[in-house]
Amino acid sequence: GTALIEPDDIIGDSFEVRVCPLALATVTAIFDHDPAVISVVEEAQFRARRVCVHHCANSAEITMRVALTSDSGLELDLAYGNAYALLEALGVDAESVGEIALSQLRERIADPATSRRAMRFGVEQYLPRLKRLADSADGTDDARLAWA
């Protein structure tokens, strides 16, 4: 009953998966307890990170590494173009480094104009995740979202 892949993510040749809620042996059994897989999954669980899986269509190889995303998914790791488009959709100056108060971010996410701009820029799929990120800081009045 635990979602191990974001519901809006498309499984293609590369995806991230949660491994922390599962026993190490359960995850690695899929790969016949390969020592390299054990090493990656163990490090991901220790760091509370997801695992990034990549399938190379040309060689049919499957590689995996510790992802930059936290296991709880309370981070966004976007390509520059998507990050700048999301900032523009939020009505924030598209600077490479910045911050915004969470109260202000929540207002902008709730604004229907933000959804329309996000759709126009093709980044609407990130708004629910961004809302969840903002909601995770409840009880902190001076919390801010920072990007770099």
mmCIF file with all atom_site columns, C-alpha atoms in Angstrom:
data_model
loop_
_atom_site.group_PDB
_atom_site.id
_atom_site.type_symbol
_atom_site.label_atom_id
_atom_site.label_alt_id
_atom_site.label_comp_id
_atom_site.label_asym_id
_atom_site.label_entity_id
_atom_site.label_seq_id
_atom_site.pdbx_PDB_ins_code
_atom_site.Cartn_x
_atom_site.Cartn_y
_atom_site.Cartn_z
_atom_site.occupancy
_atom_site.B_iso_or_equiv
_atom_site.pdbx_formal_charge
_atom_site.auth_seq_id
_atom_site.auth_comp_id
_atom_site.auth_asym_id
_atom_site.auth_atom_id
_atom_site.pdbx_PDB_model_num
ATOM 1   C CA . GLY A 1 1   ? 0.000  0.000   0.000   1.00 0.00 ? 1   GLY A CA 1
ATOM 2   C CA . THR A 1 2   ? 3.021  2.343   -0.021  1.00 0.00 ? 2   THR A CA 1
ATOM 3   C CA . ALA A 1 3   ? 3.578  4.371   -3.193  1.00 0.00 ? 3   ALA A CA 1
ATOM 4   C CA . LEU A 1 4   ? 7.164  3.753   -4.245  1.00 0.00 ? 4   LEU A CA 1
ATOM 5   C CA . ILE A 1 5   ? 7.007  5.836   -7.418  1.00 0.00 ? 5   ILE A CA 1
ATOM 6   C CA . GLU A 1 6   ? 5.399  9.263   -7.694  1.00 0.00 ? 6   GLU A CA 1
ATOM 7   C CA . PRO A 1 7   ? 1.904  8.802   -9.138  1.00 0.00 ? 7   PRO A CA 1
ATOM 8   C CA . ASP A 1 8   ? 2.513  11.416  -11.830 1.00 0.00 ? 8   ASP A CA 1
ATOM 9   C CA . ASP A 1 9   ? 5.875  10.013  -12.919 1.00 0.00 ? 9   ASP A CA 1
ATOM 10  C CA . ILE A 1 10  ? 6.052  8.098   -16.171 1.00 0.00 ? 10  ILE A CA 1
ATOM 11  C CA . ILE A 1 11  ? 8.171  4.983   -16.054 1.00 0.00 ? 11  ILE A CA 1
ATOM 12  C CA . GLY A 1 12  ? 10.435 5.108   -19.063 1.00 0.00 ? 12  GLY A CA 1
ATOM 13  C CA . ASP A 1 13  ? 14.113 4.397   -19.475 1.00 0.00 ? 13  ASP A CA 1
ATOM 14  C CA . SER A 1 14  ? 14.934 6.404   -16.333 1.00 0.00 ? 14  SER A CA 1
ATOM 15  C CA . PHE A 1 15  ? 12.980 6.769   -13.119 1.00 0.00 ? 15  PHE A CA 1
ATOM 16  C CA . GLU A 1 16  ? 13.422 7.136   -9.363  1.00 0.00 ? 16  GLU A CA 1
ATOM 17  C CA . VAL A 1 17  ? 12.004 4.748   -6.820  1.00 0.00 ? 17  VAL A CA 1
ATOM 18  C CA . ARG A 1 18  ? 11.657 4.818   -3.042  1.00 0.00 ? 18  ARG A CA 1
ATOM 19  C CA . VAL A 1 19  ? 13.576 2.086   -1.227  1.00 0.00 ? 19  VAL A CA 1
ATOM 20  C CA . CYS A 1 20  ? 13.524 3.260   2.397   1.00 0.00 ? 20  CYS A CA 1
ATOM 21  C CA . PRO A 1 21  ? 10.122 1.766   3.346   1.00 0.00 ? 21  PRO A CA 1
ATOM 22  C CA . LEU A 1 22  ? 11.282 -1.699  2.263   1.00 0.00 ? 22  LEU A CA 1
ATOM 23  C CA . ALA A 1 23  ? 13.680 -4.220  3.718   1.00 0.00 ? 23  ALA A CA 1
ATOM 24  C CA . LEU A 1 24  ? 17.059 -4.315  1.996   1.00 0.00 ? 24  LEU A CA 1
ATOM 25  C CA . ALA A 1 25  ? 16.629 -8.018  1.220   1.00 0.00 ? 25  ALA A CA 1
ATOM 26  C CA . THR A 1 26  ? 13.244 -7.417  -0.398  1.00 0.00 ? 26  THR A CA 1
ATOM 27  C CA . VAL A 1 27  ? 14.614 -4.830  -2.825  1.00 0.00 ? 27  VAL A CA 1
ATOM 28  C CA . THR A 1 28  ? 17.832 -6.653  -3.666  1.00 0.00 ? 28  THR A CA 1
ATOM 29  C CA . ALA A 1 29  ? 16.077 -9.999  -4.194  1.00 0.00 ? 29  ALA A CA 1
ATOM 30  C CA . ILE A 1 30  ? 14.757 -8.578  -7.473  1.00 0.00 ? 30  ILE A CA 1
ATOM 31  C CA . PHE A 1 31  ? 18.399 -8.417  -8.601  1.00 0.00 ? 31  PHE A CA 1
ATOM 32  C CA . ASP A 1 32  ? 19.441 -11.799 -7.129  1.00 0.00 ? 32  ASP A CA 1
ATOM 33  C CA . HIS A 1 33  ? 21.128 -10.002 -4.218  1.00 0.00 ? 33  HIS A CA 1
ATOM 34  C CA . ASP A 1 34  ? 23.845 -8.635  -6.469  1.00 0.00 ? 34  ASP A CA 1
ATOM 35  C CA . PRO A 1 35  ? 26.522 -7.043  -4.226  1.00 0.00 ? 35  PRO A CA 1
ATOM 36  C CA . ALA A 1 36  ? 26.587 -3.855  -6.332  1.00 0.00 ? 36  ALA A CA 1
ATOM 37  C CA . VAL A 1 37  ? 22.820 -3.468  -5.960  1.00 0.00 ? 37  VAL A CA 1
ATOM 38  C CA . ILE A 1 38  ? 23.056 -4.132  -2.228  1.00 0.00 ? 38  ILE A CA 1
ATOM 39  C CA . SER A 1 39  ? 25.668 -1.381  -1.988  1.00 0.00 ? 39  SER A CA 1
ATOM 40  C CA . VAL A 1 40  ? 23.527 1.193   -3.819  1.00 0.00 ? 40  VAL A CA 1
ATOM 41  C CA . VAL A 1 41  ? 20.301 0.361   -1.966  1.00 0.00 ? 41  VAL A CA 1
ATOM 42  C CA . GLU A 1 42  ? 22.041 0.292   1.399   1.00 0.00 ? 42  GLU A CA 1
ATOM 43  C CA . GLU A 1 43  ? 23.606 3.716   0.781   1.00 0.00 ? 43  GLU A CA 1
ATOM 44  C CA . ALA A 1 44  ? 20.271 5.116   -0.408  1.00 0.00 ? 44  ALA A CA 1
ATOM 45  C CA . GLN A 1 45  ? 18.536 3.844   2.718   1.00 0.00 ? 45  GLN A CA 1
ATOM 46  C CA . PHE A 1 46  ? 21.309 5.184   4.943   1.00 0.00 ? 46  PHE A CA 1
ATOM 47  C CA . ARG A 1 47  ? 21.073 8.627   3.292   1.00 0.00 ? 47  ARG A CA 1
ATOM 48  C CA . ALA A 1 48  ? 17.234 8.516   3.147   1.00 0.00 ? 48  ALA A CA 1
ATOM 49  C CA . ARG A 1 49  ? 17.378 8.931   -0.630  1.00 0.00 ? 49  ARG A CA 1
ATOM 50  C CA . ARG A 1 50  ? 15.656 7.321   -3.572  1.00 0.00 ? 50  ARG A CA 1
ATOM 51  C CA . VAL A 1 51  ? 17.352 5.111   -6.125  1.00 0.00 ? 51  VAL A CA 1
ATOM 52  C CA . CYS A 1 52  ? 17.613 6.232   -9.751  1.00 0.00 ? 52  CYS A CA 1
ATOM 53  C CA . VAL A 1 53  ? 17.241 3.379   -12.250 1.00 0.00 ? 53  VAL A CA 1
ATOM 54  C CA . HIS A 1 54  ? 18.276 3.755   -15.884 1.00 0.00 ? 54  HIS A CA 1
ATOM 55  C CA . HIS A 1 55  ? 17.766 1.325   -18.738 1.00 0.00 ? 55  HIS A CA 1
ATOM 56  C CA . CYS A 1 56  ? 19.968 1.781   -21.788 1.00 0.00 ? 56  CYS A CA 1
ATOM 57  C CA . ALA A 1 57  ? 17.917 0.773   -24.824 1.00 0.00 ? 57  ALA A CA 1
ATOM 58  C CA . ASN A 1 58  ? 21.008 0.226   -26.992 1.00 0.00 ? 58  ASN A CA 1
ATOM 59  C CA . SER A 1 59  ? 22.944 -2.087  -24.680 1.00 0.00 ? 59  SER A CA 1
ATOM 60  C CA . ALA A 1 60  ? 19.985 -3.381  -22.614 1.00 0.00 ? 60  ALA A CA 1
ATOM 61  C CA . GLU A 1 61  ? 21.996 -2.558  -19.463 1.00 0.00 ? 61  GLU A CA 1
ATOM 62  C CA . ILE A 1 62  ? 20.260 -1.480  -16.295 1.00 0.00 ? 62  ILE A CA 1
ATOM 63  C CA . THR A 1 63  ? 22.219 0.866   -14.050 1.00 0.00 ? 63  THR A CA 1
ATOM 64  C CA . MET A 1 64  ? 21.270 2.345   -10.733 1.00 0.00 ? 64  MET A CA 1
ATOM 65  C CA . ARG A 1 65  ? 22.638 5.001   -8.428  1.00 0.00 ? 65  ARG A CA 1
ATOM 66  C CA . VAL A 1 66  ? 21.658 6.880   -5.316  1.00 0.00 ? 66  VAL A CA 1
ATOM 67  C CA . ALA A 1 67  ? 19.362 9.720   -6.399  1.00 0.00 ? 67  ALA A CA 1
ATOM 68  C CA . LEU A 1 68  ? 19.578 13.308  -5.250  1.00 0.00 ? 68  LEU A CA 1
ATOM 69  C CA . THR A 1 69  ? 15.902 13.221  -4.248  1.00 0.00 ? 69  THR A CA 1
ATOM 70  C CA . SER A 1 70  ? 15.020 12.483  -0.633  1.00 0.00 ? 70  SER A CA 1
ATOM 71  C CA . ASP A 1 71  ? 13.022 9.317   -0.060  1.00 0.00 ? 71  ASP A CA 1
ATOM 72  C CA . SER A 1 72  ? 10.026 11.333  1.065   1.00 0.00 ? 72  SER A CA 1
ATOM 73  C CA . GLY A 1 73  ? 10.166 13.289  -2.179  1.00 0.00 ? 73  GLY A CA 1
ATOM 74  C CA . LEU A 1 74  ? 10.347 16.640  -0.465  1.00 0.00 ? 74  LEU A CA 1
ATOM 75  C CA . GLU A 1 75  ? 12.824 18.025  -2.973  1.00 0.00 ? 75  GLU A CA 1
ATOM 76  C CA . LEU A 1 76  ? 12.596 19.029  -6.580  1.00 0.00 ? 76  LEU A CA 1
ATOM 77  C CA . ASP A 1 77  ? 15.562 18.369  -8.829  1.00 0.00 ? 77  ASP A CA 1
ATOM 78  C CA . LEU A 1 78  ? 14.715 19.980  -12.164 1.00 0.00 ? 78  LEU A CA 1
ATOM 79  C CA . ALA A 1 79  ? 16.601 20.667  -15.351 1.00 0.00 ? 79  ALA A CA 1
ATOM 80  C CA . TYR A 1 80  ? 17.412 24.368  -15.732 1.00 0.00 ? 80  TYR A CA 1
ATOM 81  C CA . GLY A 1 81  ? 14.743 24.959  -18.388 1.00 0.00 ? 81  GLY A CA 1
ATOM 82  C CA . ASN A 1 82  ? 11.987 23.399  -16.272 1.00 0.00 ? 82  ASN A CA 1
ATOM 83  C CA . ALA A 1 83  ? 13.186 25.175  -13.136 1.00 0.00 ? 83  ALA A CA 1
ATOM 84  C CA . TYR A 1 84  ? 13.138 28.580  -14.814 1.00 0.00 ? 84  TYR A CA 1
ATOM 85  C CA . ALA A 1 85  ? 9.734  27.860  -16.382 1.00 0.00 ? 85  ALA A CA 1
ATOM 86  C CA . LEU A 1 86  ? 8.334  26.866  -12.973 1.00 0.00 ? 86  LEU A CA 1
ATOM 87  C CA . LEU A 1 87  ? 9.696  30.051  -11.403 1.00 0.00 ? 87  LEU A CA 1
ATOM 88  C CA . GLU A 1 88  ? 8.112  32.098  -14.192 1.00 0.00 ? 88  GLU A CA 1
ATOM 89  C CA . ALA A 1 89  ? 4.804  30.283  -13.714 1.00 0.00 ? 89  ALA A CA 1
ATOM 90  C CA . LEU A 1 90  ? 4.961  31.216  -10.029 1.00 0.00 ? 90  LEU A CA 1
ATOM 91  C CA . GLY A 1 91  ? 5.601  34.842  -10.959 1.00 0.00 ? 91  GLY A CA 1
ATOM 92  C CA . VAL A 1 92  ? 9.082  34.759  -9.421  1.00 0.00 ? 92  VAL A CA 1
ATOM 93  C CA . ASP A 1 93  ? 12.135 36.294  -11.057 1.00 0.00 ? 93  ASP A CA 1
ATOM 94  C CA . ALA A 1 94  ? 13.884 33.462  -12.868 1.00 0.00 ? 94  ALA A CA 1
ATOM 95  C CA . GLU A 1 95  ? 17.238 33.834  -11.148 1.00 0.00 ? 95  GLU A CA 1
ATOM 96  C CA . SER A 1 96  ? 19.649 30.939  -10.663 1.00 0.00 ? 96  SER A CA 1
ATOM 97  C CA . VAL A 1 97  ? 19.681 31.503  -6.894  1.00 0.00 ? 97  VAL A CA 1
ATOM 98  C CA . GLY A 1 98  ? 16.836 32.818  -4.783  1.00 0.00 ? 98  GLY A CA 1
ATOM 99  C CA . GLU A 1 99  ? 14.250 32.285  -2.104  1.00 0.00 ? 99  GLU A CA 1
ATOM 100 C CA . ILE A 1 100 ? 10.604 32.986  -1.360  1.00 0.00 ? 100 ILE A CA 1
ATOM 101 C CA . ALA A 1 101 ? 8.609  32.914  1.875   1.00 0.00 ? 101 ALA A CA 1
ATOM 102 C CA . LEU A 1 102 ? 6.457  29.793  2.076   1.00 0.00 ? 102 LEU A CA 1
ATOM 103 C CA . SER A 1 103 ? 3.375  31.856  2.852   1.00 0.00 ? 103 SER A CA 1
ATOM 104 C CA . GLN A 1 104 ? 3.884  33.723  -0.410  1.00 0.00 ? 104 GLN A CA 1
ATOM 105 C CA . LEU A 1 105 ? 4.615  30.472  -2.279  1.00 0.00 ? 105 LEU A CA 1
ATOM 106 C CA . ARG A 1 106 ? 1.405  28.905  -0.979  1.00 0.00 ? 106 ARG A CA 1
ATOM 107 C CA . GLU A 1 107 ? -0.591 31.927  -2.175  1.00 0.00 ? 107 GLU A CA 1
ATOM 108 C CA . ARG A 1 108 ? 0.941  31.704  -5.623  1.00 0.00 ? 108 ARG A CA 1
ATOM 109 C CA . ILE A 1 109 ? 0.336  27.951  -5.912  1.00 0.00 ? 109 ILE A CA 1
ATOM 110 C CA . ALA A 1 110 ? -3.333 28.499  -4.956  1.00 0.00 ? 110 ALA A CA 1
ATOM 111 C CA . ASP A 1 111 ? -3.730 31.279  -7.552  1.00 0.00 ? 111 ASP A CA 1
ATOM 112 C CA . PRO A 1 112 ? -5.485 29.905  -10.691 1.00 0.00 ? 112 PRO A CA 1
ATOM 113 C CA . ALA A 1 113 ? -3.287 32.148  -12.844 1.00 0.00 ? 113 ALA A CA 1
ATOM 114 C CA . THR A 1 114 ? -0.262 30.130  -11.704 1.00 0.00 ? 114 THR A CA 1
ATOM 115 C CA . SER A 1 115 ? -1.832 26.909  -13.004 1.00 0.00 ? 115 SER A CA 1
ATOM 116 C CA . ARG A 1 116 ? -2.583 28.543  -16.344 1.00 0.00 ? 116 ARG A CA 1
ATOM 117 C CA . ARG A 1 117 ? 0.983  29.839  -16.675 1.00 0.00 ? 117 ARG A CA 1
ATOM 118 C CA . ALA A 1 118 ? 2.387  26.464  -15.635 1.00 0.00 ? 118 ALA A CA 1
ATOM 119 C CA . MET A 1 119 ? 0.313  24.761  -18.337 1.00 0.00 ? 119 MET A CA 1
ATOM 120 C CA . ARG A 1 120 ? 1.509  27.302  -20.898 1.00 0.00 ? 120 ARG A CA 1
ATOM 121 C CA . PHE A 1 121 ? 5.150  26.603  -19.920 1.00 0.00 ? 121 PHE A CA 1
ATOM 122 C CA . GLY A 1 122 ? 4.605  22.813  -19.720 1.00 0.00 ? 122 GLY A CA 1
ATOM 123 C CA . VAL A 1 123 ? 5.495  22.467  -16.015 1.00 0.00 ? 123 VAL A CA 1
ATOM 124 C CA . GLU A 1 124 ? 2.060  21.963  -14.440 1.00 0.00 ? 124 GLU A CA 1
ATOM 125 C CA . GLN A 1 125 ? 3.036  18.447  -13.295 1.00 0.00 ? 125 GLN A CA 1
ATOM 126 C CA . TYR A 1 126 ? 5.437  19.978  -10.732 1.00 0.00 ? 126 TYR A CA 1
ATOM 127 C CA . LEU A 1 127 ? 2.824  22.082  -8.893  1.00 0.00 ? 127 LEU A CA 1
ATOM 128 C CA . PRO A 1 128 ? 1.384  19.243  -6.732  1.00 0.00 ? 128 PRO A CA 1
ATOM 129 C CA . ARG A 1 129 ? 4.887  18.207  -5.669  1.00 0.00 ? 129 ARG A CA 1
ATOM 130 C CA . LEU A 1 130 ? 5.783  21.822  -4.908  1.00 0.00 ? 130 LEU A CA 1
ATOM 131 C CA . LYS A 1 131 ? 2.596  22.162  -2.842  1.00 0.00 ? 131 LYS A CA 1
ATOM 132 C CA . ARG A 1 132 ? 3.505  19.018  -0.890  1.00 0.00 ? 132 ARG A CA 1
ATOM 133 C CA . LEU A 1 133 ? 6.966  20.457  -0.295  1.00 0.00 ? 133 LEU A CA 1
ATOM 134 C CA . ALA A 1 134 ? 5.459  23.689  1.032   1.00 0.00 ? 134 ALA A CA 1
ATOM 135 C CA . ASP A 1 135 ? 2.941  21.789  3.188   1.00 0.00 ? 135 ASP A CA 1
ATOM 136 C CA . SER A 1 136 ? 5.738  19.762  4.781   1.00 0.00 ? 136 SER A CA 1
ATOM 137 C CA . ALA A 1 137 ? 6.956  22.903  6.577   1.00 0.00 ? 137 ALA A CA 1
ATOM 138 C CA . ASP A 1 138 ? 3.704  23.522  8.464   1.00 0.00 ? 138 ASP A CA 1
ATOM 139 C CA . GLY A 1 139 ? 4.188  25.116  11.845  1.00 0.00 ? 139 GLY A CA 1
ATOM 140 C CA . THR A 1 140 ? 7.191  27.122  10.732  1.00 0.00 ? 140 THR A CA 1
ATOM 141 C CA . ASP A 1 141 ? 6.223  30.758  10.230  1.00 0.00 ? 141 ASP A CA 1
ATOM 142 C CA . ASP A 1 142 ? 9.555  31.948  8.855   1.00 0.00 ? 142 ASP A CA 1
ATOM 143 C CA . ALA A 1 143 ? 10.178 28.983  6.498   1.00 0.00 ? 143 ALA A CA 1
ATOM 144 C CA . ARG A 1 144 ? 11.345 29.778  3.002   1.00 0.00 ? 144 ARG A CA 1
ATOM 145 C CA . LEU A 1 145 ? 11.791 27.891  -0.225  1.00 0.00 ? 145 LEU A CA 1
ATOM 146 C CA . ALA A 1 146 ? 15.301 28.354  -1.575  1.00 0.00 ? 146 ALA A CA 1
ATOM 147 C CA . TRP A 1 147 ? 16.757 27.286  -4.898  1.00 0.00 ? 147 TRP A CA 1
ATOM 148 C CA . ALA A 1 148 ? 20.242 27.152  -6.295  1.00 0.00 ? 148 ALA A CA 1
#
